[in-house]
mmCIF file of C-alpha atoms in Angstrom:
data_model
loop_
_atom_site.group_PDB
_atom_site.id
_atom_site.type_symbol
_atom_site.label_atom_id
_atom_site.label_comp_id
_atom_site.label_asym_id
_atom_site.label_seq_id
_atom_site.Cartn_x
_atom_site.Cartn_y
_atom_site.Cartn_z
ATOM 1 C CA MET A 1 -34.815 147.007 222.498
ATOM 2 C CA THR A 2 -33.984 150.770 221.909
ATOM 3 C CA VAL A 3 -34.920 153.306 224.564
ATOM 4 C CA PHE A 4 -34.971 157.141 223.922
ATOM 5 C CA PRO A 5 -34.564 158.963 227.297
ATOM 6 C CA THR A 6 -35.375 162.543 227.571
ATOM 7 C CA THR A 7 -34.000 163.134 231.033
ATOM 8 C CA GLU A 8 -31.015 162.222 233.200
ATOM 9 C CA GLU A 9 -33.497 160.460 235.673
ATOM 10 C CA GLU A 10 -34.719 158.205 232.919
ATOM 11 C CA ILE A 11 -31.238 157.280 232.020
ATOM 12 C CA THR A 12 -30.441 156.433 235.510
ATOM 13 C CA GLN A 13 -33.477 154.246 235.754
ATOM 14 C CA VAL A 14 -32.555 152.413 232.624
ATOM 15 C CA LEU A 15 -29.070 151.698 233.967
ATOM 16 C CA LYS A 16 -30.353 150.633 237.401
ATOM 17 C CA PHE A 17 -32.754 148.060 235.695
ATOM 18 C CA ALA A 18 -29.891 146.717 233.643
ATOM 19 C CA ASP A 19 -27.591 146.377 236.379
ATOM 20 C CA GLN A 20 -29.960 144.864 238.781
ATOM 21 C CA ASN A 21 -31.183 142.474 236.122
ATOM 22 C CA GLY A 22 -27.888 141.315 234.492
ATOM 23 C CA LYS A 23 -28.640 143.079 231.160
ATOM 24 C CA LYS A 24 -26.057 144.519 228.790
ATOM 25 C CA VAL A 25 -26.502 148.282 227.610
ATOM 26 C CA SER A 26 -25.099 149.736 224.455
ATOM 27 C CA ILE A 27 -24.895 153.437 224.046
ATOM 28 C CA ILE A 28 -25.520 155.377 220.678
ATOM 29 C CA GLY A 29 -25.620 158.908 219.767
ATOM 30 C CA GLY A 30 -25.557 159.977 216.086
ATOM 31 C CA GLY A 31 -24.403 156.415 215.187
ATOM 32 C CA THR A 32 -21.353 157.573 213.269
ATOM 33 C CA LYS A 33 -18.940 155.443 215.331
ATOM 34 C CA ARG A 34 -20.977 152.276 215.103
ATOM 35 C CA GLY A 35 -17.906 150.641 213.357
ATOM 36 C CA TYR A 36 -15.508 151.787 215.953
ATOM 37 C CA GLY A 37 -14.384 148.811 218.255
ATOM 38 C CA GLY A 38 -17.209 146.522 219.506
ATOM 39 C CA LEU A 39 -16.719 142.684 219.439
ATOM 40 C CA THR A 40 -20.338 142.018 220.101
ATOM 41 C CA GLU A 41 -23.028 143.126 217.759
ATOM 42 C CA TYR A 42 -26.216 143.103 219.880
ATOM 43 C CA ALA A 43 -26.974 144.326 223.438
ATOM 44 C CA ASP A 44 -30.166 143.633 225.583
ATOM 45 C CA ILE A 45 -30.763 147.492 225.714
ATOM 46 C CA GLN A 46 -29.489 150.268 223.214
ATOM 47 C CA LEU A 47 -29.618 153.421 225.015
ATOM 48 C CA SER A 48 -29.952 156.159 222.332
ATOM 49 C CA LEU A 49 -29.349 159.681 223.312
ATOM 50 C CA ALA A 50 -31.055 161.194 220.164
ATOM 51 C CA HIS A 51 -33.722 162.816 222.354
ATOM 52 C CA TYR A 52 -31.447 163.944 225.030
ATOM 53 C CA THR A 53 -30.462 167.153 223.449
ATOM 54 C CA GLY A 54 -30.015 170.907 224.197
ATOM 55 C CA ILE A 55 -28.040 173.588 225.745
ATOM 56 C CA THR A 56 -28.011 173.520 229.328
ATOM 57 C CA GLU A 57 -26.166 176.577 230.397
ATOM 58 C CA HIS A 58 -24.192 179.137 228.319
ATOM 59 C CA ILE A 59 -22.200 182.055 230.187
ATOM 60 C CA PRO A 60 -20.785 184.157 227.158
ATOM 61 C CA GLY A 61 -18.615 186.287 229.467
ATOM 62 C CA ASP A 62 -17.092 183.209 231.068
ATOM 63 C CA MET A 63 -16.833 181.546 227.594
ATOM 64 C CA THR A 64 -18.200 178.120 228.707
ATOM 65 C CA VAL A 65 -20.951 176.082 227.723
ATOM 66 C CA THR A 66 -22.797 173.036 229.273
ATOM 67 C CA VAL A 67 -24.667 170.913 226.869
ATOM 68 C CA LYS A 68 -26.441 167.530 226.808
ATOM 69 C CA ALA A 69 -24.647 164.525 225.368
ATOM 70 C CA GLY A 70 -26.940 163.753 222.543
ATOM 71 C CA THR A 71 -26.697 167.312 220.859
ATOM 72 C CA THR A 72 -25.010 167.269 217.487
ATOM 73 C CA PHE A 73 -21.829 169.194 217.081
ATOM 74 C CA LYS A 74 -23.055 171.327 214.165
ATOM 75 C CA GLU A 75 -26.367 172.231 216.419
ATOM 76 C CA LEU A 76 -24.096 173.152 219.102
ATOM 77 C CA GLN A 77 -21.816 175.279 216.979
ATOM 78 C CA ASP A 78 -24.683 177.119 215.255
ATOM 79 C CA TYR A 79 -25.899 178.066 218.469
ATOM 80 C CA LEU A 80 -22.544 179.531 219.712
ATOM 81 C CA ALA A 81 -22.010 181.284 216.388
ATOM 82 C CA LYS A 82 -24.880 183.637 217.413
ATOM 83 C CA HIS A 83 -22.551 184.797 220.189
ATOM 84 C CA SER A 84 -19.471 184.770 218.081
ATOM 85 C CA GLN A 85 -18.102 181.716 220.049
ATOM 86 C CA LYS A 86 -17.313 178.219 219.076
ATOM 87 C CA VAL A 87 -15.828 174.884 220.508
ATOM 88 C CA SER A 88 -12.476 174.550 219.425
ATOM 89 C CA LEU A 89 -12.694 170.934 217.746
ATOM 90 C CA ASP A 90 -13.237 169.642 214.263
ATOM 91 C CA PRO A 91 -14.776 166.108 214.161
ATOM 92 C CA ALA A 92 -15.632 164.378 211.121
ATOM 93 C CA TRP A 93 -19.480 164.452 210.054
ATOM 94 C CA PRO A 94 -20.461 167.343 212.430
ATOM 95 C CA GLU A 95 -23.981 167.245 211.532
ATOM 96 C CA TYR A 96 -24.466 163.667 212.753
ATOM 97 C CA SER A 97 -21.820 163.430 215.532
ATOM 98 C CA THR A 98 -22.999 164.143 218.928
ATOM 99 C CA ILE A 99 -20.783 165.980 221.562
ATOM 100 C CA GLY A 100 -21.101 163.020 223.869
ATOM 101 C CA GLY A 101 -19.767 160.573 221.017
ATOM 102 C CA ILE A 102 -17.054 162.995 220.319
ATOM 103 C CA ILE A 103 -15.845 163.075 223.976
ATOM 104 C CA ALA A 104 -16.315 159.396 224.511
ATOM 105 C CA SER A 105 -14.121 158.675 221.578
ATOM 106 C CA ASN A 106 -11.719 161.598 222.091
ATOM 107 C CA GLU A 107 -12.122 162.617 218.462
ATOM 108 C CA SER A 108 -10.136 165.321 216.848
ATOM 109 C CA GLY A 109 -9.420 166.493 213.335
ATOM 110 C CA PRO A 110 -6.547 168.194 211.224
ATOM 111 C CA LYS A 111 -6.912 171.422 213.367
ATOM 112 C CA ARG A 112 -5.908 169.537 216.555
ATOM 113 C CA LEU A 113 -2.579 171.251 215.909
ATOM 114 C CA GLY A 114 -4.160 174.665 216.953
ATOM 115 C CA TYR A 115 -7.068 173.428 218.930
ATOM 116 C CA GLY A 116 -5.881 170.418 220.985
ATOM 117 C CA SER A 117 -8.152 167.407 221.418
ATOM 118 C CA SER A 118 -11.353 166.650 223.407
ATOM 119 C CA ARG A 119 -9.141 166.501 226.506
ATOM 120 C CA ASP A 120 -8.186 169.982 226.113
ATOM 121 C CA SER A 121 -11.715 171.455 225.707
ATOM 122 C CA VAL A 122 -13.485 169.670 228.499
ATOM 123 C CA ILE A 123 -13.563 171.272 231.805
ATOM 124 C CA GLY A 124 -16.407 169.279 233.456
ATOM 125 C CA LEU A 125 -18.609 166.091 233.030
ATOM 126 C CA ARG A 126 -21.700 164.733 234.521
ATOM 127 C CA ILE A 127 -21.690 161.033 234.441
ATOM 128 C CA VAL A 128 -24.266 158.281 235.424
ATOM 129 C CA TYR A 129 -22.592 155.187 236.610
ATOM 130 C CA PRO A 130 -23.694 151.572 235.425
ATOM 131 C CA ASP A 131 -25.474 151.274 238.866
ATOM 132 C CA GLY A 132 -27.332 154.575 238.372
ATOM 133 C CA GLN A 133 -25.169 156.634 240.594
ATOM 134 C CA VAL A 134 -24.637 160.185 239.178
ATOM 135 C CA ILE A 135 -21.331 161.865 239.666
ATOM 136 C CA ARG A 136 -19.702 165.177 238.411
ATOM 137 C CA SER A 137 -16.068 165.481 237.425
ATOM 138 C CA GLY A 138 -14.218 168.791 236.851
ATOM 139 C CA GLY A 139 -16.311 171.950 237.150
ATOM 140 C CA LYS A 140 -18.074 174.866 235.246
ATOM 141 C CA VAL A 141 -15.258 177.280 235.146
ATOM 142 C CA VAL A 142 -11.952 177.180 233.353
ATOM 143 C CA LYS A 143 -9.743 177.678 236.312
ATOM 144 C CA ASN A 144 -10.775 174.522 238.062
ATOM 145 C CA VAL A 145 -7.532 173.028 239.951
ATOM 146 C CA ALA A 146 -9.185 171.220 242.661
ATOM 147 C CA GLY A 147 -8.492 167.428 243.060
ATOM 148 C CA TYR A 148 -7.810 164.861 240.459
ATOM 149 C CA ASP A 149 -8.421 165.761 236.749
ATOM 150 C CA MET A 150 -11.045 162.761 236.625
ATOM 151 C CA ASN A 151 -12.420 164.138 233.027
ATOM 152 C CA LYS A 152 -9.615 162.328 231.402
ATOM 153 C CA LEU A 153 -10.688 159.208 232.822
ATOM 154 C CA PHE A 154 -14.042 159.222 230.863
ATOM 155 C CA ILE A 155 -12.712 160.964 227.696
ATOM 156 C CA GLY A 156 -11.817 158.421 225.194
ATOM 157 C CA SER A 157 -13.358 155.335 227.281
ATOM 158 C CA MET A 158 -15.874 154.635 224.563
ATOM 159 C CA GLY A 159 -18.715 154.828 226.996
ATOM 160 C CA THR A 160 -17.508 151.825 229.101
ATOM 161 C CA LEU A 161 -17.280 153.483 232.445
ATOM 162 C CA GLY A 162 -20.342 155.470 232.514
ATOM 163 C CA VAL A 163 -22.981 157.352 230.383
ATOM 164 C CA VAL A 164 -21.803 160.959 229.774
ATOM 165 C CA THR A 165 -24.957 163.202 230.273
ATOM 166 C CA GLU A 166 -23.636 166.666 230.335
ATOM 167 C CA ILE A 167 -20.433 168.236 229.224
ATOM 168 C CA THR A 168 -19.004 171.696 230.106
ATOM 169 C CA LEU A 169 -16.573 173.173 227.384
ATOM 170 C CA LYS A 170 -14.363 176.104 227.223
ATOM 171 C CA LEU A 171 -15.029 178.151 224.214
ATOM 172 C CA ARG A 172 -13.009 180.465 221.950
ATOM 173 C CA PRO A 173 -14.081 183.336 219.860
ATOM 174 C CA ILE A 174 -14.755 182.714 216.157
ATOM 175 C CA PRO A 175 -11.659 184.056 214.353
ATOM 176 C CA LYS A 176 -11.977 187.346 212.321
ATOM 177 C CA TYR A 177 -10.404 185.765 209.322
ATOM 178 C CA GLU A 178 -9.523 182.198 207.945
ATOM 179 C CA SER A 179 -7.513 181.038 205.042
ATOM 180 C CA LEU A 180 -5.919 177.912 203.544
ATOM 181 C CA ILE A 181 -2.683 177.311 201.736
ATOM 182 C CA LEU A 182 -2.364 174.221 199.473
ATOM 183 C CA LEU A 183 1.171 173.158 198.530
ATOM 184 C CA SER A 184 1.143 170.242 195.899
ATOM 185 C CA PHE A 185 4.311 168.550 195.063
ATOM 186 C CA PRO A 186 5.733 165.356 193.584
ATOM 187 C CA ILE A 187 7.359 162.753 195.427
ATOM 188 C CA GLU A 188 10.692 163.733 194.306
ATOM 189 C CA LEU A 189 10.393 166.879 196.650
ATOM 190 C CA GLN A 190 9.536 165.035 199.787
ATOM 191 C CA GLU A 191 12.975 165.877 201.317
ATOM 192 C CA GLU A 192 12.589 169.394 200.539
ATOM 193 C CA MET A 193 9.161 169.581 201.905
ATOM 194 C CA ARG A 194 10.277 167.809 205.058
ATOM 195 C CA LEU A 195 12.685 170.676 205.397
ATOM 196 C CA PHE A 196 10.027 173.312 204.779
ATOM 197 C CA VAL A 197 7.695 171.794 207.499
ATOM 198 C CA ILE A 198 10.721 171.757 209.833
ATOM 199 C CA ASN A 199 11.263 175.628 209.033
ATOM 200 C CA LEU A 200 7.450 176.534 209.426
ATOM 201 C CA LEU A 201 7.262 174.526 212.659
ATOM 202 C CA ASP A 202 10.541 176.254 213.947
ATOM 203 C CA SER A 203 9.286 179.530 213.136
ATOM 204 C CA MET A 204 6.973 182.029 215.055
ATOM 205 C CA MET A 205 4.142 181.050 212.754
ATOM 206 C CA GLU A 206 1.049 179.521 214.309
ATOM 207 C CA PRO A 207 -0.973 177.510 211.826
ATOM 208 C CA ILE A 208 -4.120 175.907 212.914
ATOM 209 C CA ALA A 209 -3.646 172.784 210.692
ATOM 210 C CA LEU A 210 -0.453 171.244 208.933
ATOM 211 C CA GLU A 211 -1.900 168.360 207.177
ATOM 212 C CA LEU A 212 -0.341 166.105 204.516
ATOM 213 C CA LEU A 213 -2.818 164.474 202.055
ATOM 214 C CA SER A 214 -2.005 161.549 199.898
ATOM 215 C CA PRO A 215 -2.529 161.867 196.119
ATOM 216 C CA ALA A 216 -5.661 160.099 196.096
ATOM 217 C CA LEU A 217 -7.391 162.202 198.761
ATOM 218 C CA SER A 218 -5.962 165.379 197.149
ATOM 219 C CA LYS A 219 -7.304 164.482 193.904
ATOM 220 C CA ARG A 220 -10.909 164.050 195.533
ATOM 221 C CA LEU A 221 -10.660 167.398 197.433
ATOM 222 C CA THR A 222 -8.460 169.667 195.120
ATOM 223 C CA ASN A 223 -8.638 167.816 191.767
ATOM 224 C CA LYS A 224 -4.708 167.483 191.865
ATOM 225 C CA GLU A 225 -3.431 164.157 192.143
ATOM 226 C CA MET A 226 -0.262 165.092 193.985
ATOM 227 C CA TYR A 227 0.922 164.943 197.551
ATOM 228 C CA THR A 228 -0.643 167.978 199.139
ATOM 229 C CA LEU A 229 0.059 169.962 202.322
ATOM 230 C CA ALA A 230 -2.889 171.815 203.702
ATOM 231 C CA ILE A 231 -1.808 174.783 206.006
ATOM 232 C CA GLY A 232 -4.565 176.479 207.747
ATOM 233 C CA PHE A 233 -4.421 179.747 209.488
ATOM 234 C CA GLU A 234 -7.041 181.522 211.809
ATOM 235 C CA ASP A 235 -6.583 184.968 213.389
ATOM 236 C CA PHE A 236 -7.248 188.746 212.753
ATOM 237 C CA GLU A 237 -6.829 189.168 208.967
ATOM 238 C CA PRO A 238 -3.489 191.029 209.205
ATOM 239 C CA SER A 239 -2.011 188.190 211.102
ATOM 240 C CA VAL A 240 -3.082 185.725 208.737
ATOM 241 C CA ARG A 241 -1.809 187.730 205.625
ATOM 242 C CA TYR A 242 1.450 187.952 207.578
ATOM 243 C CA GLN A 243 1.638 184.206 208.019
ATOM 244 C CA GLU A 244 0.664 183.730 204.348
ATOM 245 C CA GLU A 245 3.595 185.923 203.049
ATOM 246 C CA PHE A 246 6.043 184.029 205.299
ATOM 247 C CA VAL A 247 4.814 180.763 203.757
ATOM 248 C CA LYS A 248 5.168 181.862 200.338
ATOM 249 C CA SER A 249 8.789 183.052 201.086
ATOM 250 C CA ILE A 250 9.979 179.502 201.946
ATOM 251 C CA VAL A 251 8.195 177.286 199.730
ATOM 252 C CA PRO A 252 10.547 174.989 197.819
ATOM 253 C CA GLU A 253 10.666 175.386 194.048
ATOM 254 C CA GLY A 254 8.565 173.089 192.039
ATOM 255 C CA THR A 255 5.667 173.270 194.417
ATOM 256 C CA LEU A 256 2.087 174.335 193.205
ATOM 257 C CA PHE A 257 0.898 176.951 195.614
ATOM 258 C CA SER A 258 -2.694 177.735 195.913
ATOM 259 C CA LEU A 259 -4.334 180.315 198.396
ATOM 260 C CA LEU A 260 -7.807 179.639 199.427
ATOM 261 C CA PRO A 261 -9.578 182.684 201.000
ATOM 262 C CA GLN A 262 -12.057 182.187 203.882
ATOM 263 C CA ALA A 263 -15.219 180.990 201.938
ATOM 264 C CA GLU A 264 -13.153 178.486 199.801
ATOM 265 C CA ALA A 265 -11.282 177.289 202.861
ATOM 266 C CA GLU A 266 -14.469 176.631 204.836
ATOM 267 C CA LEU A 267 -16.035 174.745 201.761
ATOM 268 C CA PHE A 268 -12.551 172.807 201.647
ATOM 269 C CA TRP A 269 -12.944 171.852 205.271
ATOM 270 C CA ASP A 270 -16.560 170.923 204.913
ATOM 271 C CA ALA A 271 -15.627 168.498 202.235
ATOM 272 C CA PHE A 272 -12.725 167.068 204.241
ATOM 273 C CA TYR A 273 -14.902 166.231 207.270
ATOM 274 C CA LYS A 274 -17.019 163.939 204.937
ATOM 275 C CA THR A 275 -14.097 161.794 203.636
ATOM 276 C CA ALA A 276 -14.295 159.194 206.514
ATOM 277 C CA PRO A 277 -16.719 156.329 206.781
ATOM 278 C CA ASN A 278 -19.906 157.286 208.637
ATOM 279 C CA GLY A 279 -21.579 154.417 210.716
ATOM 280 C CA VAL A 280 -24.934 155.844 210.118
ATOM 281 C CA ARG A 281 -24.599 155.731 206.219
ATOM 282 C CA SER A 282 -22.289 152.798 205.630
ATOM 283 C CA LYS A 283 -24.264 150.073 203.741
ATOM 284 C CA PRO A 284 -23.068 146.368 203.180
ATOM 285 C CA GLY A 285 -21.942 145.790 199.753
ATOM 286 C CA SER A 286 -19.324 144.425 197.287
ATOM 287 C CA VAL A 287 -16.917 147.230 198.716
ATOM 288 C CA THR A 288 -15.950 147.150 202.193
ATOM 289 C CA GLU A 289 -14.727 150.231 204.005
ATOM 290 C CA ALA A 290 -12.400 150.447 206.899
ATOM 291 C CA ALA A 291 -10.497 153.515 208.647
ATOM 292 C CA LEU A 292 -7.511 153.511 210.813
ATOM 293 C CA LYS A 293 -6.079 156.052 213.280
ATOM 294 C CA ILE A 294 -2.350 155.917 213.409
ATOM 295 C CA GLY A 295 -0.012 157.714 215.909
ATOM 296 C CA VAL A 296 3.572 158.203 214.790
ATOM 297 C CA LYS A 297 6.511 160.917 215.314
ATOM 298 C CA ASN A 298 5.223 163.849 213.536
ATOM 299 C CA LEU A 299 7.652 163.835 210.580
ATOM 300 C CA ASP A 300 7.167 160.115 210.129
ATOM 301 C CA VAL A 301 3.773 161.125 208.848
ATOM 302 C CA PHE A 302 5.573 161.480 205.463
ATOM 303 C CA GLN A 303 6.514 157.764 205.574
ATOM 304 C CA ILE A 304 3.115 156.589 206.487
ATOM 305 C CA VAL A 305 1.353 158.719 203.719
ATOM 306 C CA LYS A 306 3.941 157.613 201.250
ATOM 307 C CA GLU A 307 3.356 153.998 201.930
ATOM 308 C CA CYS A 308 -0.174 154.103 201.878
ATOM 309 C CA ALA A 309 0.045 155.891 198.389
ATOM 310 C CA GLY A 310 2.255 153.135 197.066
ATOM 311 C CA MET A 311 0.205 150.171 198.028
ATOM 312 C CA HIS A 312 -1.422 147.556 195.622
ATOM 313 C CA LYS A 313 -4.192 149.309 193.563
ATOM 314 C CA SER A 314 -6.590 146.605 194.490
ATOM 315 C CA VAL A 315 -7.597 148.611 197.586
ATOM 316 C CA SER A 316 -8.546 152.360 197.258
ATOM 317 C CA ILE A 317 -6.477 154.184 199.883
ATOM 318 C CA GLU A 318 -6.879 157.809 200.906
ATOM 319 C CA ALA A 319 -4.611 158.965 203.818
ATOM 320 C CA HIS A 320 -3.705 162.193 205.617
ATOM 321 C CA GLY A 321 -1.638 162.975 208.691
ATOM 322 C CA GLY A 322 -0.835 165.965 210.940
ATOM 323 C CA LEU A 323 2.822 166.973 210.605
ATOM 324 C CA GLY A 324 2.564 168.849 213.884
ATOM 325 C CA HIS A 325 1.281 166.003 215.995
ATOM 326 C CA GLY A 326 1.764 162.835 214.122
ATOM 327 C CA LEU A 327 -1.869 161.552 213.966
ATOM 328 C CA CYS A 328 -2.771 159.836 210.681
ATOM 329 C CA GLN A 329 -6.099 158.798 209.316
ATOM 330 C CA VAL A 330 -6.206 156.018 206.620
ATOM 331 C CA ILE A 331 -9.271 155.247 204.652
ATOM 332 C CA LEU A 332 -9.568 151.952 202.876
ATOM 333 C CA ARG A 333 -12.150 150.492 200.291
ATOM 334 C CA GLY A 334 -12.029 147.223 198.562
ATOM 335 C CA SER A 335 -12.785 143.482 198.767
ATOM 336 C CA SER A 336 -12.655 142.176 202.368
ATOM 337 C CA ASN A 337 -9.610 140.103 201.888
ATOM 338 C CA ASP A 338 -7.434 142.728 199.989
ATOM 339 C CA LEU A 339 -8.654 145.137 202.603
ATOM 340 C CA MET A 340 -7.374 142.953 205.553
ATOM 341 C CA ASN A 341 -4.182 142.292 203.834
ATOM 342 C CA ALA A 342 -3.685 146.084 203.466
ATOM 343 C CA ILE A 343 -4.431 146.816 207.040
ATOM 344 C CA GLU A 344 -2.000 144.167 208.259
ATOM 345 C CA ARG A 345 0.601 145.683 206.065
ATOM 346 C CA ILE A 346 0.110 149.160 207.352
ATOM 347 C CA GLN A 347 0.045 147.894 211.075
ATOM 348 C CA GLN A 348 3.529 146.416 210.318
ATOM 349 C CA ILE A 349 4.849 149.586 208.778
ATOM 350 C CA THR A 350 3.487 151.647 211.848
ATOM 351 C CA ALA A 351 4.978 149.097 214.331
ATOM 352 C CA GLN A 352 8.434 149.465 212.573
ATOM 353 C CA LEU A 353 8.206 153.238 213.081
ATOM 354 C CA GLY A 354 7.357 152.696 216.846
ATOM 355 C CA GLY A 355 3.685 154.028 216.376
ATOM 356 C CA TYR A 356 0.264 152.414 217.090
ATOM 357 C CA THR A 357 -2.656 151.651 214.856
ATOM 358 C CA ILE A 358 -6.412 151.771 215.900
ATOM 359 C CA ILE A 359 -8.986 150.549 213.564
ATOM 360 C CA LYS A 360 -11.620 153.146 213.656
ATOM 361 C CA HIS A 361 -14.172 151.470 211.160
ATOM 362 C CA LEU A 362 -14.449 148.041 210.238
ATOM 363 C CA PRO A 363 -17.562 145.730 209.655
ATOM 364 C CA TYR A 364 -18.385 143.769 212.288
ATOM 365 C CA ALA A 365 -17.765 140.395 210.668
ATOM 366 C CA LEU A 366 -14.067 141.452 209.979
ATOM 367 C CA ARG A 367 -13.429 142.895 213.629
ATOM 368 C CA HIS A 368 -12.517 139.328 214.887
ATOM 369 C CA LYS A 369 -9.853 138.740 212.331
ATOM 370 C CA THR A 370 -7.579 141.639 214.021
ATOM 371 C CA GLU A 371 -6.847 143.547 216.776
ATOM 372 C CA VAL A 372 -8.818 146.518 216.422
ATOM 373 C CA TRP A 373 -7.011 148.324 219.242
ATOM 374 C CA GLY A 374 -3.738 146.865 218.786
ATOM 375 C CA GLU A 375 -1.700 144.831 221.296
ATOM 376 C CA LYS A 376 -2.620 145.380 224.793
ATOM 377 C CA PRO A 377 -0.292 147.958 226.570
ATOM 378 C CA SER A 378 1.736 147.366 229.579
ATOM 379 C CA TYR A 379 -0.538 149.290 231.687
ATOM 380 C CA PHE A 380 -3.668 147.366 230.645
ATOM 381 C CA PHE A 381 -4.208 145.864 234.016
ATOM 382 C CA LEU A 382 -4.920 149.400 235.232
ATOM 383 C CA ILE A 383 -7.541 149.918 232.769
ATOM 384 C CA GLN A 384 -9.091 146.736 233.609
ATOM 385 C CA GLY A 385 -8.965 147.372 237.117
ATOM 386 C CA ILE A 386 -10.748 150.558 236.687
ATOM 387 C CA LYS A 387 -13.623 148.884 234.641
ATOM 388 C CA SER A 388 -13.954 146.015 237.257
ATOM 389 C CA ALA A 389 -14.247 148.699 240.101
ATOM 390 C CA ILE A 390 -16.790 150.968 238.242
ATOM 391 C CA ASP A 391 -18.604 148.407 236.277
ATOM 392 C CA PRO A 392 -18.067 144.866 237.780
ATOM 393 C CA LYS A 393 -20.841 143.331 235.840
ATOM 394 C CA SER A 394 -19.710 144.843 232.472
ATOM 395 C CA VAL A 395 -23.247 146.413 231.943
ATOM 396 C CA LEU A 396 -22.006 149.110 229.540
ATOM 397 C CA ASN A 397 -20.671 148.886 226.023
ATOM 398 C CA TYR A 398 -19.474 145.345 226.555
ATOM 399 C CA LYS A 399 -16.339 144.337 224.663
ATOM 400 C CA ARG A 400 -16.478 147.724 223.002
ATOM 401 C CA TYR A 401 -13.010 149.110 224.026
ATOM 402 C CA LEU A 402 -9.402 148.108 224.381
ATOM 403 C CA GLY A 403 -8.748 144.454 225.265
ATOM 404 C CA GLY A 404 -12.390 143.371 224.810
ATOM 405 C CA ILE A 405 -13.455 145.570 227.843
#
């Protein structure tokens, strides 16, 4: 049964009913992350926030906004653009992704280098606990230092601790200008590009994104089947121009240099955010899709992308990673058996580098054949204890998160 509440009171009543009657509740927003975690396919009640939308409060002078969880990211950004402001996040599929889903999964994109993650943008949350109790964490002002930072407990918890109903976010002005530099290079120049990245990161330049694309992904986005470094800048136009010139001055020989002005840069990013599998649009078929999130040391991104690009051609693999923060995304398409073998190999490579692998998208039938969240960390007992204290009956998003929580 799917319910579509339009008020927080209705959400509260649904959860009270479920808690008192031993029912399981699954939360859904835009549906883009239906393949993310989850070792059970059905719940007694599917709580859809599709009708729980809208801007609750916007104070342009304080640069804060409070929004209902079911509001899509694009709807929120379009509203804020009228005030020359924006939320500094860049999730995939913004026209489908809801702000609640983005916060629940702590999603971020290539511009995390300059923007930070959801945890850096959220200043307050309103949450309904599984027993119907409503609490607030954080506040509605940026300089809020009272008590523990409870926001971080719920951000990234995949809706297993409570239903986030409202989110208060800090804003930033829309930049006056934006550009994108694309540097394409053959694998032989990997060491030179590594030194280039080190020089850029050690400089006074402030790229908003520093993303390495595999040849397969580069071909899709730029029509060049080469390793490609995407360097994004956002600021006043003279500042952007200055940084562009600096990059030009240190680019290694043998590299193809392309400069995309603002309109073309926006088109590139729009296409980029639609490369990942979408839980709404994914359909069963002969080709299976998967998506991985990998965390490694920032310069180990070169190794991850190189290994993915060199894997067996029976699986289509598109990979990219942030050389400023070390987060990689790997998109795989192929037969189920070949795809699972490729995932296992990538997990092994990542572990050898001291990193972690999370499976962000995988058909339900295959999730039981691997550890979608990786091995349980040493602090898992703390997470388990928090879940038991807040949701002792496992009402919310049962088996959706780490360790089957």
